[in-house]
Amino acid sequence: MAGPIPTGADALVVDAKDHVATSLRELKRGESASYRLSDEVKRIEVLEDIPFGHKIAIMDIEKDTHIRKYGETIGLATMAIAAGAHVHVHNVESIRGRGDQAAQGGQKA
Amino acid sequence: MSHFNGYARSNGEYGIRNHLLIIPTVICANQVCNRITQLVPDTVAIPHQHGCSQIGADKTRTFDTLAGTGRNPNVGAVIIVSLGCEVVDPYELADNIRATGKRVEVIDIQEVGGSVKAIQVGTALAKEMRLELDTLVQVPIPLSELRIGVKCGGSDATSGMASNPALGAASDLLIEQGGTVVISETTEIIGAEHVLAARCATPEVADQLYAFVERFEKEVDRMGADMRGGNPSPGNIAGGLTTIEEKSLGCISKCGTSPIVGTFEYAEPIPGTGLYFMDSPGNDIECVSGMAASGVHLVCFTTGRGTPTGAAVVPVIKITGNKLMYERMKDNMDVSVSDILEGNAGIIEAGERIWQEILSVADGQLTKAEILGHQEFSINRIGPSL
């Protein structure tokens, strides 16, 4: 992220280890969107509308995968996610800050 | 530019503003303080909800926040308005602030005989003290004296990819000059604490950082709720941030790449120079108020969703990487770095733009929040009201 982001890409992958790209404009279902991964520009078919700033899967992701952005884990896939799908709260949950799970654990014990 | 102009305080510190601050020790004194500020121009009050029915560390935190705000070098003199029967001791507060050498006066509403008399006494004092402060002449101050807070609020996906890394580049420039940067928001390093811990100057500092996070996460466990929805907030989620981990990983870049030399508790004085971490919630106003109480001169605040808030005694510079929001909310934004995501500016170049704004604001240029009269203030609570 040290240099300028070249223009012309529709989405940006922050780190080469990431499962997702972040959209730099609203992406429409059915279009072929370009995304930048380091020095390369690649393309992906957009499976559903993705608002500006939201994430698109750039590969098929299995359920329970630790999803990476910034090269780090941002959460857990709660279902299988296809390449080109919108990655957000409907298919990813936090691993941290889960007082709800702590409460359930407490009841079981 | 190696200097900026500001106000020399008798304890050797320098202020970039010259406020006359009116502090209520307790909520019951808020209205008297508000009336005094209405009657005397160029005074600022910090009305708040606390100061009574508090005990232990919670009471101490309220005291420390009020005292630190009074001690902030941007404040030239202080009037404390007390009801007379509250938990926060106005005379102890006055002595704490007087240790900096500035003039502090105390008004006790019960003793002077009610609101009208307290407003009369306070207004006369405020006029006299304001005139005194206005005789101060500005002096050149080296950049190494400057202390800034870095904060993000109303974040979206542009925060982590544009405005926070650009602010990080500006933070690095201040550290290079020998200055001080405070990053905070313990909640918003959850999931990214290992990245910051790796940058801590000693293992002890890293342990303290982990201890802050553990303490916070235990509180979330105690509440028995998923923190998502509270943080990331509904607006963060609408802006594309899915989890606290994602938000945190985007947040931490705002403090640059320098080593973290130490940590300190909310509203405590900054222990030295360099990059520090202060324990605090991510809540915008509580965090910025804690930073001001710790002694920062100004706060750089990135936002993607857009937020108008300022602070009572420190200028708050609003920075955004979201072009659509910038066009909608120019009234509230000081710096746009949205050209980063358009591919028209690098992080370092955008960071230089923020750095120039920091220097201008330190030198006296008003921020949008100051022009609009934003003087938000709130105190972090860590205990129940009794």
PDB file of N, CA and C in Angstrom, chain A residues 1-2 4-5 7 12 14 22 24 52-55 69-70 72-74 87-89 92-100 102-103, chain B residues 157-158 160-161 190-191 193-194 213 217 220-221 224-228 237-238 240-246 249-250 340 342-343 347:
ATOM      1  N   MET A   1       0.830  -1.214   0.000  1.00  0.00           N
ATOM      2  CA  MET A   1       0.000   0.000   0.000  1.00  0.00           C
ATOM      3  C   MET A   1       0.862   1.260   0.000  1.00  0.00           C
ATOM      4  N   ALA A   2       2.177   1.130  -0.233  1.00  0.00           N
ATOM      5  CA  ALA A   2       3.045   2.306  -0.123  1.00  0.00           C
ATOM      6  C   ALA A   2       2.887   3.239  -1.324  1.00  0.00           C
ATOM      7  N   PRO A   4       1.048   4.583  -5.186  1.00  0.00           N
ATOM      8  CA  PRO A   4      -0.299   4.884  -5.668  1.00  0.00           C
ATOM      9  C   PRO A   4      -0.997   3.617  -6.167  1.00  0.00           C
ATOM     10  N   ILE A   5      -2.318   3.595  -6.076  1.00  0.00           N
ATOM     11  CA  ILE A   5      -3.095   2.495  -6.628  1.00  0.00           C
ATOM     12  C   ILE A   5      -3.407   2.870  -8.076  1.00  0.00           C
ATOM     13  N   THR A   7      -5.044   3.463 -11.544  1.00  0.00           N
ATOM     14  CA  THR A   7      -6.462   3.585 -11.888  1.00  0.00           C
ATOM     15  C   THR A   7      -6.855   2.443 -12.821  1.00  0.00           C
ATOM     16  N   LEU A  12      -9.873  -3.847  -5.175  1.00  0.00           N
ATOM     17  CA  LEU A  12      -8.485  -3.875  -4.721  1.00  0.00           C
ATOM     18  C   LEU A  12      -8.278  -5.010  -3.726  1.00  0.00           C
ATOM     19  N   VAL A  14      -5.831  -6.121  -0.826  1.00  0.00           N
ATOM     20  CA  VAL A  14      -4.821  -5.429  -0.028  1.00  0.00           C
ATOM     21  C   VAL A  14      -3.549  -6.262   0.087  1.00  0.00           C
ATOM     22  N   THR A  22     -11.796  -5.552  -2.228  1.00  0.00           N
ATOM     23  CA  THR A  22     -12.748  -4.527  -1.806  1.00  0.00           C
ATOM     24  C   THR A  22     -13.119  -3.682  -3.022  1.00  0.00           C
ATOM     25  N   LEU A  24     -14.120  -0.758  -5.453  1.00  0.00           N
ATOM     26  CA  LEU A  24     -13.825   0.679  -5.512  1.00  0.00           C
ATOM     27  C   LEU A  24     -14.952   1.432  -6.214  1.00  0.00           C
ATOM     28  N   PHE A  52     -20.236  -0.139  -3.106  1.00  0.00           N
ATOM     29  CA  PHE A  52     -18.909   0.477  -2.957  1.00  0.00           C
ATOM     30  C   PHE A  52     -18.349   0.182  -1.563  1.00  0.00           C
ATOM     31  N   GLY A  53     -17.113  -0.279  -1.531  1.00  0.00           N
ATOM     32  CA  GLY A  53     -16.453  -0.516  -0.242  1.00  0.00           C
ATOM     33  C   GLY A  53     -16.713  -1.895   0.338  1.00  0.00           C
ATOM     34  N   HIS A  54     -17.585  -2.652  -0.289  1.00  0.00           N
ATOM     35  CA  HIS A  54     -17.874  -4.002   0.214  1.00  0.00           C
ATOM     36  C   HIS A  54     -16.943  -5.021  -0.452  1.00  0.00           C
ATOM     37  N   LYS A  55     -16.973  -6.228   0.085  1.00  0.00           N
ATOM     38  CA  LYS A  55     -16.005  -7.245  -0.338  1.00  0.00           C
ATOM     39  C   LYS A  55     -16.616  -8.260  -1.309  1.00  0.00           C
ATOM     40  N   LYS A  69      -8.197 -10.667   4.989  1.00  0.00           N
ATOM     41  CA  LYS A  69      -8.050  -9.362   4.322  1.00  0.00           C
ATOM     42  C   LYS A  69      -6.908  -8.680   5.048  1.00  0.00           C
ATOM     43  N   TYR A  70      -6.159  -7.812   4.431  1.00  0.00           N
ATOM     44  CA  TYR A  70      -4.932  -7.246   5.005  1.00  0.00           C
ATOM     45  C   TYR A  70      -3.925  -8.366   5.339  1.00  0.00           C
ATOM     46  N   GLU A  72      -4.591 -10.898   7.079  1.00  0.00           N
ATOM     47  CA  GLU A  72      -4.897 -11.372   8.438  1.00  0.00           C
ATOM     48  C   GLU A  72      -6.336 -11.883   8.482  1.00  0.00           C
ATOM     49  N   THR A  73      -6.670 -12.649   9.514  1.00  0.00           N
ATOM     50  CA  THR A  73      -8.018 -13.195   9.659  1.00  0.00           C
ATOM     51  C   THR A  73      -9.006 -12.099  10.051  1.00  0.00           C
ATOM     52  N   ILE A  74     -10.081 -11.984   9.273  1.00  0.00           N
ATOM     53  CA  ILE A  74     -11.123 -11.012   9.634  1.00  0.00           C
ATOM     54  C   ILE A  74     -12.386 -11.704  10.141  1.00  0.00           C
ATOM     55  N   VAL A  87     -19.190 -10.857   0.146  1.00  0.00           N
ATOM     56  CA  VAL A  87     -18.718 -11.397   1.426  1.00  0.00           C
ATOM     57  C   VAL A  87     -19.044 -10.363   2.501  1.00  0.00           C
ATOM     58  N   HIS A  88     -19.981 -10.704   3.394  1.00  0.00           N
ATOM     59  CA  HIS A  88     -20.361  -9.725   4.430  1.00  0.00           C
ATOM     60  C   HIS A  88     -21.009 -10.439   5.607  1.00  0.00           C
ATOM     61  N   VAL A  89     -21.808  -9.717   6.382  1.00  0.00           N
ATOM     62  CA  VAL A  89     -22.333 -10.244   7.648  1.00  0.00           C
ATOM     63  C   VAL A  89     -23.240 -11.471   7.464  1.00  0.00           C
ATOM     64  N   VAL A  92     -20.230 -14.242   6.964  1.00  0.00           N
ATOM     65  CA  VAL A  92     -19.005 -14.185   7.781  1.00  0.00           C
ATOM     66  C   VAL A  92     -19.369 -13.709   9.179  1.00  0.00           C
ATOM     67  N   GLU A  93     -18.821 -14.385  10.190  1.00  0.00           N
ATOM     68  CA  GLU A  93     -19.035 -13.901  11.554  1.00  0.00           C
ATOM     69  C   GLU A  93     -17.704 -13.615  12.240  1.00  0.00           C
ATOM     70  N   SER A  94     -17.754 -12.775  13.275  1.00  0.00           N
ATOM     71  CA  SER A  94     -16.566 -12.481  14.070  1.00  0.00           C
ATOM     72  C   SER A  94     -16.168 -13.707  14.874  1.00  0.00           C
ATOM     73  N   ILE A  95     -14.890 -13.816  15.104  1.00  0.00           N
ATOM     74  CA  ILE A  95     -14.389 -14.834  16.033  1.00  0.00           C
ATOM     75  C   ILE A  95     -14.209 -14.184  17.402  1.00  0.00           C
ATOM     76  N   ARG A  96     -13.839 -12.915  17.388  1.00  0.00           N
ATOM     77  CA  ARG A  96     -13.556 -12.185  18.627  1.00  0.00           C
ATOM     78  C   ARG A  96     -14.768 -11.362  19.074  1.00  0.00           C
ATOM     79  N   GLY A  97     -14.751 -10.968  20.357  1.00  0.00           N
ATOM     80  CA  GLY A  97     -15.816 -10.122  20.887  1.00  0.00           C
ATOM     81  C   GLY A  97     -17.160 -10.829  20.916  1.00  0.00           C
ATOM     82  N   ARG A  98     -17.133 -12.170  21.149  1.00  0.00           N
ATOM     83  CA  ARG A  98     -18.366 -12.958  21.078  1.00  0.00           C
ATOM     84  C   ARG A  98     -18.882 -13.272  22.484  1.00  0.00           C
ATOM     85  N   GLY A  99     -19.380 -12.238  23.147  1.00  0.00           N
ATOM     86  CA  GLY A  99     -19.997 -12.426  24.458  1.00  0.00           C
ATOM     87  C   GLY A  99     -21.193 -13.358  24.382  1.00  0.00           C
ATOM     88  N   ASP A 100     -21.867 -13.419  23.215  1.00  0.00           N
ATOM     89  CA  ASP A 100     -23.020 -14.312  23.061  1.00  0.00           C
ATOM     90  C   ASP A 100     -22.592 -15.764  23.212  1.00  0.00           C
ATOM     91  N   ALA A 102     -19.839 -16.733  24.790  1.00  0.00           N
ATOM     92  CA  ALA A 102     -19.389 -16.895  26.173  1.00  0.00           C
ATOM     93  C   ALA A 102     -20.587 -17.168  27.076  1.00  0.00           C
ATOM     94  N   ALA A 103     -21.704 -16.476  26.811  1.00  0.00           N
ATOM     95  CA  ALA A 103     -22.908 -16.661  27.622  1.00  0.00           C
ATOM     96  C   ALA A 103     -23.462 -18.069  27.439  1.00  0.00           C
TER      97      ALA A 103
ATOM     98  N   ALA B 157     -15.014   1.116   4.568  1.00  0.00           N
ATOM     99  CA  ALA B 157     -13.897   0.408   3.942  1.00  0.00           C
ATOM    100  C   ALA B 157     -12.796   1.365   3.485  1.00  0.00           C
ATOM    101  N   THR B 158     -13.153   2.620   3.200  1.00  0.00           N
ATOM    102  CA  THR B 158     -12.120   3.573   2.758  1.00  0.00           C
ATOM    103  C   THR B 158     -11.173   3.948   3.907  1.00  0.00           C
ATOM    104  N   GLY B 160      -9.746   2.030   6.253  1.00  0.00           N
ATOM    105  CA  GLY B 160      -8.614   1.118   6.366  1.00  0.00           C
ATOM    106  C   GLY B 160      -7.699   1.141   5.154  1.00  0.00           C
ATOM    107  N   MET B 161      -8.233   1.552   3.999  1.00  0.00           N
ATOM    108  CA  MET B 161      -7.430   1.487   2.778  1.00  0.00           C
ATOM    109  C   MET B 161      -6.847   2.841   2.373  1.00  0.00           C
ATOM    110  N   ILE B 190      -8.986  -5.095  18.688  1.00  0.00           N
ATOM    111  CA  ILE B 190      -9.331  -6.511  18.881  1.00  0.00           C
ATOM    112  C   ILE B 190      -9.232  -7.222  17.533  1.00  0.00           C
ATOM    113  N   GLY B 191      -8.395  -8.215  17.478  1.00  0.00           N
ATOM    114  CA  GLY B 191      -8.190  -8.953  16.223  1.00  0.00           C
ATOM    115  C   GLY B 191      -6.968  -8.456  15.469  1.00  0.00           C
ATOM    116  N   GLU B 193      -4.375  -6.877  17.568  1.00  0.00           N
ATOM    117  CA  GLU B 193      -3.436  -6.530  18.646  1.00  0.00           C
ATOM    118  C   GLU B 193      -2.068  -7.177  18.446  1.00  0.00           C
ATOM    119  N   HIS B 194      -2.049  -8.360  17.795  1.00  0.00           N
ATOM    120  CA  HIS B 194      -0.754  -9.030  17.576  1.00  0.00           C
ATOM    121  C   HIS B 194       0.145  -8.212  16.644  1.00  0.00           C
ATOM    122  N   VAL B 213      -6.650  -5.368  26.079  1.00  0.00           N
ATOM    123  CA  VAL B 213      -7.614  -6.046  25.205  1.00  0.00           C
ATOM    124  C   VAL B 213      -8.368  -7.120  25.978  1.00  0.00           C
ATOM    125  N   GLU B 217     -12.370  -7.458  26.430  1.00  0.00           N
ATOM    126  CA  GLU B 217     -13.110  -8.616  25.919  1.00  0.00           C
ATOM    127  C   GLU B 217     -13.874  -9.310  27.038  1.00  0.00           C
ATOM    128  N   VAL B 220     -17.092  -7.583  27.435  1.00  0.00           N
ATOM    129  CA  VAL B 220     -18.044  -7.995  26.387  1.00  0.00           C
ATOM    130  C   VAL B 220     -18.643  -9.356  26.752  1.00  0.00           C
ATOM    131  N   ASP B 221     -17.808 -10.279  27.266  1.00  0.00           N
ATOM    132  CA  ASP B 221     -18.302 -11.589  27.703  1.00  0.00           C
ATOM    133  C   ASP B 221     -19.332 -11.422  28.820  1.00  0.00           C
ATOM    134  N   GLY B 224     -22.618 -10.688  27.660  1.00  0.00           N
ATOM    135  CA  GLY B 224     -23.284 -11.827  27.040  1.00  0.00           C
ATOM    136  C   GLY B 224     -23.807 -11.564  25.633  1.00  0.00           C
ATOM    137  N   ALA B 225     -23.188 -10.621  24.936  1.00  0.00           N
ATOM    138  CA  ALA B 225     -23.699 -10.260  23.607  1.00  0.00           C
ATOM    139  C   ALA B 225     -22.569 -10.300  22.577  1.00  0.00           C
ATOM    140  N   ASP B 226     -22.953 -10.507  21.319  1.00  0.00           N
ATOM    141  CA  ASP B 226     -22.016 -10.362  20.209  1.00  0.00           C
ATOM    142  C   ASP B 226     -21.755  -8.867  20.063  1.00  0.00           C
ATOM    143  N   MET B 227     -20.490  -8.455  20.061  1.00  0.00           N
ATOM    144  CA  MET B 227     -20.242  -7.003  19.977  1.00  0.00           C
ATOM    145  C   MET B 227     -20.566  -6.415  18.599  1.00  0.00           C
ATOM    146  N   ARG B 228     -20.722  -7.293  17.599  1.00  0.00           N
ATOM    147  CA  ARG B 228     -21.088  -6.786  16.275  1.00  0.00           C
ATOM    148  C   ARG B 228     -22.491  -6.169  16.330  1.00  0.00           C
ATOM    149  N   ILE B 237     -21.071  -1.337   9.219  1.00  0.00           N
ATOM    150  CA  ILE B 237     -21.487  -2.518   8.449  1.00  0.00           C
ATOM    151  C   ILE B 237     -22.046  -2.087   7.092  1.00  0.00           C
ATOM    152  N   ALA B 238     -22.861  -1.025   7.089  1.00  0.00           N
ATOM    153  CA  ALA B 238     -23.386  -0.508   5.816  1.00  0.00           C
ATOM    154  C   ALA B 238     -22.238  -0.064   4.907  1.00  0.00           C
ATOM    155  N   GLY B 240     -19.433  -1.526   4.623  1.00  0.00           N
ATOM    156  CA  GLY B 240     -18.669  -2.659   4.108  1.00  0.00           C
ATOM    157  C   GLY B 240     -17.815  -3.391   5.126  1.00  0.00           C
ATOM    158  N   LEU B 241     -17.794  -2.902   6.389  1.00  0.00           N
ATOM    159  CA  LEU B 241     -16.979  -3.572   7.409  1.00  0.00           C
ATOM    160  C   LEU B 241     -17.809  -4.687   8.044  1.00  0.00           C
ATOM    161  N   THR B 242     -17.283  -5.904   7.991  1.00  0.00           N
ATOM    162  CA  THR B 242     -18.061  -7.090   8.346  1.00  0.00           C
ATOM    163  C   THR B 242     -17.891  -7.494   9.811  1.00  0.00           C
ATOM    164  N   THR B 243     -16.665  -7.397  10.321  1.00  0.00           N
ATOM    165  CA  THR B 243     -16.377  -7.870  11.682  1.00  0.00           C
ATOM    166  C   THR B 243     -15.484  -6.861  12.404  1.00  0.00           C
ATOM    167  N   ILE B 244     -15.388  -7.010  13.743  1.00  0.00           N
ATOM    168  CA  ILE B 244     -14.483  -6.144  14.510  1.00  0.00           C
ATOM    169  C   ILE B 244     -13.032  -6.394  14.085  1.00  0.00           C
ATOM    170  N   GLU B 245     -12.734  -7.638  13.710  1.00  0.00           N
ATOM    171  CA  GLU B 245     -11.360  -7.931  13.286  1.00  0.00           C
ATOM    172  C   GLU B 245     -10.997  -7.112  12.037  1.00  0.00           C
ATOM    173  N   GLU B 246     -11.917  -7.081  11.070  1.00  0.00           N
ATOM    174  CA  GLU B 246     -11.659  -6.336   9.837  1.00  0.00           C
ATOM    175  C   GLU B 246     -11.511  -4.844  10.139  1.00  0.00           C
ATOM    176  N   LEU B 249      -8.117  -4.212  11.911  1.00  0.00           N
ATOM    177  CA  LEU B 249      -6.959  -4.304  11.012  1.00  0.00           C
ATOM    178  C   LEU B 249      -6.845  -3.049  10.147  1.00  0.00           C
ATOM    179  N   GLY B 250      -8.000  -2.422   9.855  1.00  0.00           N
ATOM    180  CA  GLY B 250      -7.985  -1.162   9.115  1.00  0.00           C
ATOM    181  C   GLY B 250      -7.649   0.024   9.994  1.00  0.00           C
ATOM    182  N   ILE B 340      -6.521   8.820  -3.154  1.00  0.00           N
ATOM    183  CA  ILE B 340      -5.742   7.577  -3.012  1.00  0.00           C
ATOM    184  C   ILE B 340      -6.451   6.432  -3.718  1.00  0.00           C
ATOM    185  N   GLU B 342      -8.644   6.581  -5.955  1.00  0.00           N
ATOM    186  CA  GLU B 342      -8.813   6.824  -7.390  1.00  0.00           C
ATOM    187  C   GLU B 342      -7.515   6.565  -8.144  1.00  0.00           C
ATOM    188  N   GLY B 343      -6.461   6.277  -7.372  1.00  0.00           N
ATOM    189  CA  GLY B 343      -5.176   6.013  -8.005  1.00  0.00           C
ATOM    190  C   GLY B 343      -4.399   7.270  -8.345  1.00  0.00           C
ATOM    191  N   ILE B 347       0.036   6.979  -0.667  1.00  0.00           N
ATOM    192  CA  ILE B 347      -0.187   7.101   0.773  1.00  0.00           C
ATOM    193  C   ILE B 347       0.734   8.168   1.370  1.00  0.00           C
TER     194      ILE B 347
END
